[in-house]
Amino acid sequence: MDTKEQSLLNYYYSKLVDHRFDEKDIYPFLQLIRNRSKEIRCINEVTDFIVQREQYTGFITDYLFETRKKFENLGKTKTALRIEDVFSFKELKSGINKALEEWQLAGLTNEQLNDFVTCLISILQQIPIMDEEREVGKLFFAISNKQIILMAEIEVYQNMFKKTNAVFPVLTANNSYLDLKKQDRYDTPYLFADKVIEIISHEGKLEIVIPT
């Protein structure tokens, strides 16, 4: 990393540490840390997915279609349906902090990493899920009282003639930004299919902007 590249990384890192980081900083920050993180899968796959969007084919695409298959196999096996994030909070924190250590930068705290994942979720909203040339689903921003969620909605065929949509979480962060009333006792998230959410930084704190 040359001197200029290091100064750019320090700039985005300081914003993240000081809670001045917002969704517009995701692209350059990930590109910078990826340059020295070729072996860290979560960084490489997330960066490719952000940049390539609907043209992306990789680990995250495989995860989406493998999860789809789990829904299609419901009732055919005795295996319980279990859905986990494509990358856990722990894996993302470990990967990013390992990359930061390469430049002698202190690792992110849980709170700082939560800001990062929240911005990441916002950047990934509205990406179509493509099966060859056909759109079969989309990623949406969702929020509950407790969580910020990147939600996938995808077509599922339970037999040759019956088609429905499955909805499941792909990435999650804690909702420490918006005081939101629970929809029900299950804290079912609000799904923003028709609105594009924006994450901004205001006076050292992330804010979720929901269009009216």
mmCIF file of C-alpha atoms in Angstrom:
data_model
loop_
_atom_site.group_PDB
_atom_site.id
_atom_site.type_symbol
_atom_site.label_atom_id
_atom_site.label_comp_id
_atom_site.label_asym_id
_atom_site.label_seq_id
_atom_site.Cartn_x
_atom_site.Cartn_y
_atom_site.Cartn_z
ATOM 1 C CA MET A 1 0.000 0.000 0.000
ATOM 2 C CA ASP A 2 1.448 3.325 -1.034
ATOM 3 C CA THR A 3 1.305 6.489 1.059
ATOM 4 C CA LYS A 4 -1.753 7.916 -0.691
ATOM 5 C CA GLU A 5 -3.700 4.681 -0.368
ATOM 6 C CA GLN A 6 -2.814 4.531 3.322
ATOM 7 C CA SER A 7 -4.085 8.075 3.847
ATOM 8 C CA LEU A 8 -7.388 7.168 2.159
ATOM 9 C CA LEU A 9 -7.786 4.108 4.357
ATOM 10 C CA ASN A 10 -7.017 6.171 7.466
ATOM 11 C CA TYR A 11 -9.689 8.670 6.404
ATOM 12 C CA TYR A 12 -12.476 6.091 6.128
ATOM 13 C CA TYR A 13 -11.261 4.197 9.179
ATOM 14 C CA SER A 14 -11.394 7.352 11.326
ATOM 15 C CA LYS A 15 -14.960 8.001 10.139
ATOM 16 C CA LEU A 16 -15.966 4.486 11.129
ATOM 17 C CA VAL A 17 -14.302 4.690 14.531
ATOM 18 C CA ASP A 18 -15.883 8.101 15.255
ATOM 19 C CA HIS A 19 -19.366 7.019 14.080
ATOM 20 C CA ARG A 20 -19.265 9.442 11.117
ATOM 21 C CA PHE A 21 -19.313 6.611 8.589
ATOM 22 C CA ASP A 22 -22.409 6.216 6.403
ATOM 23 C CA GLU A 23 -23.516 4.059 3.459
ATOM 24 C CA LYS A 24 -21.662 6.204 0.905
ATOM 25 C CA ASP A 25 -18.366 5.189 2.521
ATOM 26 C CA ILE A 26 -18.937 1.450 2.046
ATOM 27 C CA TYR A 27 -17.613 1.220 -1.542
ATOM 28 C CA PRO A 28 -14.206 2.883 -1.046
ATOM 29 C CA PHE A 29 -13.601 1.381 2.400
ATOM 30 C CA LEU A 30 -14.194 -2.197 1.209
ATOM 31 C CA GLN A 31 -12.154 -1.686 -1.937
ATOM 32 C CA LEU A 32 -9.221 -0.426 0.119
ATOM 33 C CA ILE A 33 -9.185 -3.232 2.670
ATOM 34 C CA ARG A 34 -9.822 -5.861 -0.001
ATOM 35 C CA ASN A 35 -6.513 -5.065 -1.710
ATOM 36 C CA ARG A 36 -4.670 -6.841 1.102
ATOM 37 C CA SER A 37 -7.389 -9.328 2.097
ATOM 38 C CA LYS A 38 -7.471 -11.826 -0.752
ATOM 39 C CA GLU A 39 -7.798 -14.784 1.606
ATOM 40 C CA ILE A 40 -10.679 -13.343 3.680
ATOM 41 C CA ARG A 41 -13.811 -14.728 2.037
ATOM 42 C CA CYS A 42 -16.432 -12.451 3.580
ATOM 43 C CA ILE A 43 -14.600 -9.276 2.488
ATOM 44 C CA ASN A 44 -14.032 -10.514 -1.067
ATOM 45 C CA GLU A 45 -17.552 -11.826 -1.601
ATOM 46 C CA VAL A 46 -19.329 -8.820 -0.095
ATOM 47 C CA THR A 47 -17.189 -6.395 -2.111
ATOM 48 C CA ASP A 48 -17.869 -8.269 -5.359
ATOM 49 C CA PHE A 49 -21.578 -8.432 -4.588
ATOM 50 C CA ILE A 50 -21.778 -4.688 -3.946
ATOM 51 C CA VAL A 51 -19.879 -3.736 -7.087
ATOM 52 C CA GLN A 52 -21.351 -6.298 -9.507
ATOM 53 C CA ARG A 53 -24.849 -6.455 -8.015
ATOM 54 C CA GLU A 54 -27.195 -8.449 -10.314
ATOM 55 C CA GLN A 55 -24.222 -9.662 -12.401
ATOM 56 C CA TYR A 56 -22.579 -11.223 -9.343
ATOM 57 C CA THR A 57 -22.254 -15.015 -9.137
ATOM 58 C CA GLY A 58 -20.409 -16.345 -6.133
ATOM 59 C CA PHE A 59 -20.733 -17.586 -2.584
ATOM 60 C CA ILE A 60 -23.654 -15.291 -1.702
ATOM 61 C CA THR A 61 -25.604 -16.380 -4.798
ATOM 62 C CA ASP A 62 -24.987 -20.008 -3.845
ATOM 63 C CA TYR A 63 -26.233 -19.266 -0.326
ATOM 64 C CA LEU A 64 -29.465 -17.698 -1.657
ATOM 65 C CA PHE A 65 -30.270 -20.661 -3.882
ATOM 66 C CA GLU A 66 -29.293 -23.243 -1.275
ATOM 67 C CA THR A 67 -31.668 -21.523 1.158
ATOM 68 C CA ARG A 68 -34.353 -21.523 -1.532
ATOM 69 C CA LYS A 69 -33.881 -25.284 -1.869
ATOM 70 C CA LYS A 70 -34.408 -25.704 1.882
ATOM 71 C CA PHE A 71 -37.853 -24.132 1.516
ATOM 72 C CA GLU A 72 -38.637 -26.308 -1.493
ATOM 73 C CA ASN A 73 -37.757 -29.413 0.521
ATOM 74 C CA LEU A 74 -40.034 -28.520 3.442
ATOM 75 C CA GLY A 75 -42.166 -31.521 4.290
ATOM 76 C CA LYS A 76 -40.047 -33.866 2.182
ATOM 77 C CA THR A 77 -37.549 -34.551 4.963
ATOM 78 C CA LYS A 78 -37.587 -34.534 8.753
ATOM 79 C CA THR A 79 -34.792 -31.958 8.889
ATOM 80 C CA ALA A 80 -35.847 -28.775 10.658
ATOM 81 C CA LEU A 81 -35.574 -25.563 8.649
ATOM 82 C CA ARG A 82 -32.715 -23.467 9.972
ATOM 83 C CA ILE A 83 -31.715 -20.190 8.339
ATOM 84 C CA GLU A 84 -28.480 -18.427 9.284
ATOM 85 C CA ASP A 85 -26.964 -15.198 7.966
ATOM 86 C CA VAL A 86 -24.729 -15.601 4.921
ATOM 87 C CA PHE A 87 -21.939 -14.156 7.078
ATOM 88 C CA SER A 88 -22.357 -13.960 10.824
ATOM 89 C CA PHE A 89 -21.590 -10.805 12.782
ATOM 90 C CA LYS A 90 -18.663 -12.676 14.332
ATOM 91 C CA GLU A 91 -17.230 -13.679 10.931
ATOM 92 C CA LEU A 92 -17.505 -10.149 9.551
ATOM 93 C CA LYS A 93 -15.859 -8.673 12.623
ATOM 94 C CA SER A 94 -13.049 -11.211 12.525
ATOM 95 C CA GLY A 95 -12.436 -10.664 8.803
ATOM 96 C CA ILE A 96 -12.437 -6.876 8.893
ATOM 97 C CA ASN A 97 -10.321 -6.687 12.030
ATOM 98 C CA LYS A 98 -7.795 -9.118 10.529
ATOM 99 C CA ALA A 99 -7.523 -6.863 7.480
ATOM 100 C CA LEU A 100 -7.110 -3.760 9.649
ATOM 101 C CA GLU A 101 -4.325 -5.425 11.617
ATOM 102 C CA GLU A 102 -2.305 -5.623 8.381
ATOM 103 C CA TRP A 103 -2.016 -1.817 8.560
ATOM 104 C CA GLN A 104 -1.495 -1.669 12.317
ATOM 105 C CA LEU A 105 -5.011 -0.306 12.886
ATOM 106 C CA ALA A 106 -6.997 -1.233 15.991
ATOM 107 C CA GLY A 107 -9.919 -3.585 15.443
ATOM 108 C CA LEU A 108 -13.511 -2.401 15.433
ATOM 109 C CA THR A 109 -15.719 -2.717 18.497
ATOM 110 C CA ASN A 110 -19.124 -4.395 18.277
ATOM 111 C CA GLU A 111 -20.791 -0.985 18.129
ATOM 112 C CA GLN A 112 -18.557 0.224 15.294
ATOM 113 C CA LEU A 113 -19.011 -3.007 13.375
ATOM 114 C CA ASN A 114 -22.777 -2.743 13.852
ATOM 115 C CA ASP A 115 -22.657 0.665 12.136
ATOM 116 C CA PHE A 116 -20.721 -0.897 9.274
ATOM 117 C CA VAL A 117 -23.140 -3.822 8.834
ATOM 118 C CA THR A 118 -26.137 -1.474 8.955
ATOM 119 C CA CYS A 119 -24.633 0.603 6.135
ATOM 120 C CA LEU A 120 -23.820 -2.601 4.269
ATOM 121 C CA ILE A 121 -27.433 -3.769 4.517
ATOM 122 C CA SER A 122 -28.642 -0.462 3.125
ATOM 123 C CA ILE A 123 -26.231 -0.608 0.162
ATOM 124 C CA LEU A 124 -27.373 -4.148 -0.720
ATOM 125 C CA GLN A 125 -31.103 -3.384 -0.760
ATOM 126 C CA GLN A 126 -33.009 -3.687 -4.068
ATOM 127 C CA ILE A 127 -30.495 -6.037 -5.735
ATOM 128 C CA PRO A 128 -32.398 -8.484 -7.981
ATOM 129 C CA ILE A 129 -31.847 -12.212 -7.471
ATOM 130 C CA MET A 130 -31.245 -13.645 -10.936
ATOM 131 C CA ASP A 131 -31.652 -17.244 -12.112
ATOM 132 C CA GLU A 132 -29.808 -17.136 -15.423
ATOM 133 C CA GLU A 133 -31.603 -14.290 -17.259
ATOM 134 C CA ARG A 134 -34.761 -14.230 -15.139
ATOM 135 C CA GLU A 135 -35.405 -12.270 -11.962
ATOM 136 C CA VAL A 136 -36.726 -14.646 -9.309
ATOM 137 C CA GLY A 137 -36.443 -12.430 -6.246
ATOM 138 C CA LYS A 138 -34.961 -9.346 -4.668
ATOM 139 C CA LEU A 139 -33.170 -8.138 -1.560
ATOM 140 C CA PHE A 140 -34.972 -5.637 0.656
ATOM 141 C CA PHE A 141 -34.235 -3.485 3.682
ATOM 142 C CA ALA A 142 -36.253 -4.553 6.735
ATOM 143 C CA ILE A 143 -36.350 -3.339 10.299
ATOM 144 C CA SER A 144 -37.893 -4.574 13.522
ATOM 145 C CA ASN A 145 -37.776 -3.286 17.053
ATOM 146 C CA LYS A 146 -34.555 -5.220 17.663
ATOM 147 C CA GLN A 147 -32.893 -5.730 14.282
ATOM 148 C CA ILE A 148 -31.838 -4.199 10.971
ATOM 149 C CA ILE A 149 -32.219 -6.911 8.331
ATOM 150 C CA LEU A 150 -31.261 -7.540 4.725
ATOM 151 C CA MET A 151 -34.230 -9.661 3.682
ATOM 152 C CA ALA A 152 -34.443 -11.908 0.626
ATOM 153 C CA GLU A 153 -37.727 -12.638 -1.092
ATOM 154 C CA ILE A 154 -37.449 -15.404 -3.680
ATOM 155 C CA GLU A 155 -39.725 -17.658 -5.739
ATOM 156 C CA VAL A 156 -40.120 -21.179 -4.375
ATOM 157 C CA TYR A 157 -41.652 -24.187 -6.143
ATOM 158 C CA GLN A 158 -42.942 -26.802 -3.718
ATOM 159 C CA ASN A 159 -44.126 -28.943 -6.619
ATOM 160 C CA MET A 160 -44.295 -28.557 -10.383
ATOM 161 C CA PHE A 161 -47.450 -26.451 -10.291
ATOM 162 C CA LYS A 162 -47.402 -24.595 -6.968
ATOM 163 C CA LYS A 163 -45.296 -21.432 -6.700
ATOM 164 C CA THR A 164 -44.985 -19.180 -3.685
ATOM 165 C CA ASN A 165 -42.468 -16.701 -2.256
ATOM 166 C CA ALA A 166 -40.118 -17.401 0.628
ATOM 167 C CA VAL A 167 -38.781 -14.555 2.765
ATOM 168 C CA PHE A 168 -35.685 -14.967 4.934
ATOM 169 C CA PRO A 169 -32.880 -12.879 6.502
ATOM 170 C CA VAL A 170 -29.498 -12.662 4.778
ATOM 171 C CA LEU A 171 -27.619 -10.221 7.052
ATOM 172 C CA THR A 172 -28.594 -8.729 10.399
ATOM 173 C CA ALA A 173 -27.472 -5.973 12.746
ATOM 174 C CA ASN A 174 -28.825 -4.646 16.016
ATOM 175 C CA ASN A 175 -31.337 -1.826 15.753
ATOM 176 C CA SER A 176 -29.854 0.794 18.042
ATOM 177 C CA TYR A 177 -30.915 3.658 15.773
ATOM 178 C CA LEU A 178 -34.694 3.822 15.502
ATOM 179 C CA ASP A 179 -37.242 3.377 18.277
ATOM 180 C CA LEU A 180 -39.829 1.273 16.492
ATOM 181 C CA LYS A 181 -43.039 -0.182 17.868
ATOM 182 C CA LYS A 182 -43.307 -3.958 17.546
ATOM 183 C CA GLN A 183 -45.789 -5.096 14.911
ATOM 184 C CA ASP A 184 -46.680 -8.170 16.958
ATOM 185 C CA ARG A 185 -45.350 -10.365 19.740
ATOM 186 C CA TYR A 186 -42.926 -11.989 17.280
ATOM 187 C CA ASP A 187 -41.436 -8.593 16.387
ATOM 188 C CA THR A 188 -42.157 -9.236 12.697
ATOM 189 C CA PRO A 189 -40.005 -6.784 10.710
ATOM 190 C CA TYR A 190 -41.309 -3.997 8.524
ATOM 191 C CA LEU A 191 -40.270 -4.811 4.946
ATOM 192 C CA PHE A 192 -39.530 -1.923 2.592
ATOM 193 C CA ALA A 193 -40.213 -3.339 -0.851
ATOM 194 C CA ASP A 194 -41.255 -0.110 -2.550
ATOM 195 C CA LYS A 195 -39.141 2.432 -0.665
ATOM 196 C CA VAL A 196 -35.388 2.911 -0.718
ATOM 197 C CA ILE A 197 -33.940 3.484 2.750
ATOM 198 C CA GLU A 198 -30.902 5.712 3.250
ATOM 199 C CA ILE A 199 -28.393 5.554 6.100
ATOM 200 C CA ILE A 200 -26.762 8.883 6.938
ATOM 201 C CA SER A 201 -24.477 10.117 9.683
ATOM 202 C CA HIS A 202 -25.633 13.068 11.763
ATOM 203 C CA GLU A 203 -23.696 14.485 14.703
ATOM 204 C CA GLY A 204 -21.763 11.278 15.323
ATOM 205 C CA LYS A 205 -24.717 8.925 15.047
ATOM 206 C CA LEU A 206 -26.263 6.909 12.251
ATOM 207 C CA GLU A 207 -29.777 7.818 11.222
ATOM 208 C CA ILE A 208 -32.218 5.789 9.136
ATOM 209 C CA VAL A 209 -34.032 7.916 6.583
ATOM 210 C CA ILE A 210 -37.367 6.447 5.478
ATOM 211 C CA PRO A 211 -39.024 8.247 2.518
ATOM 212 C CA THR A 212 -42.578 9.401 3.150
#
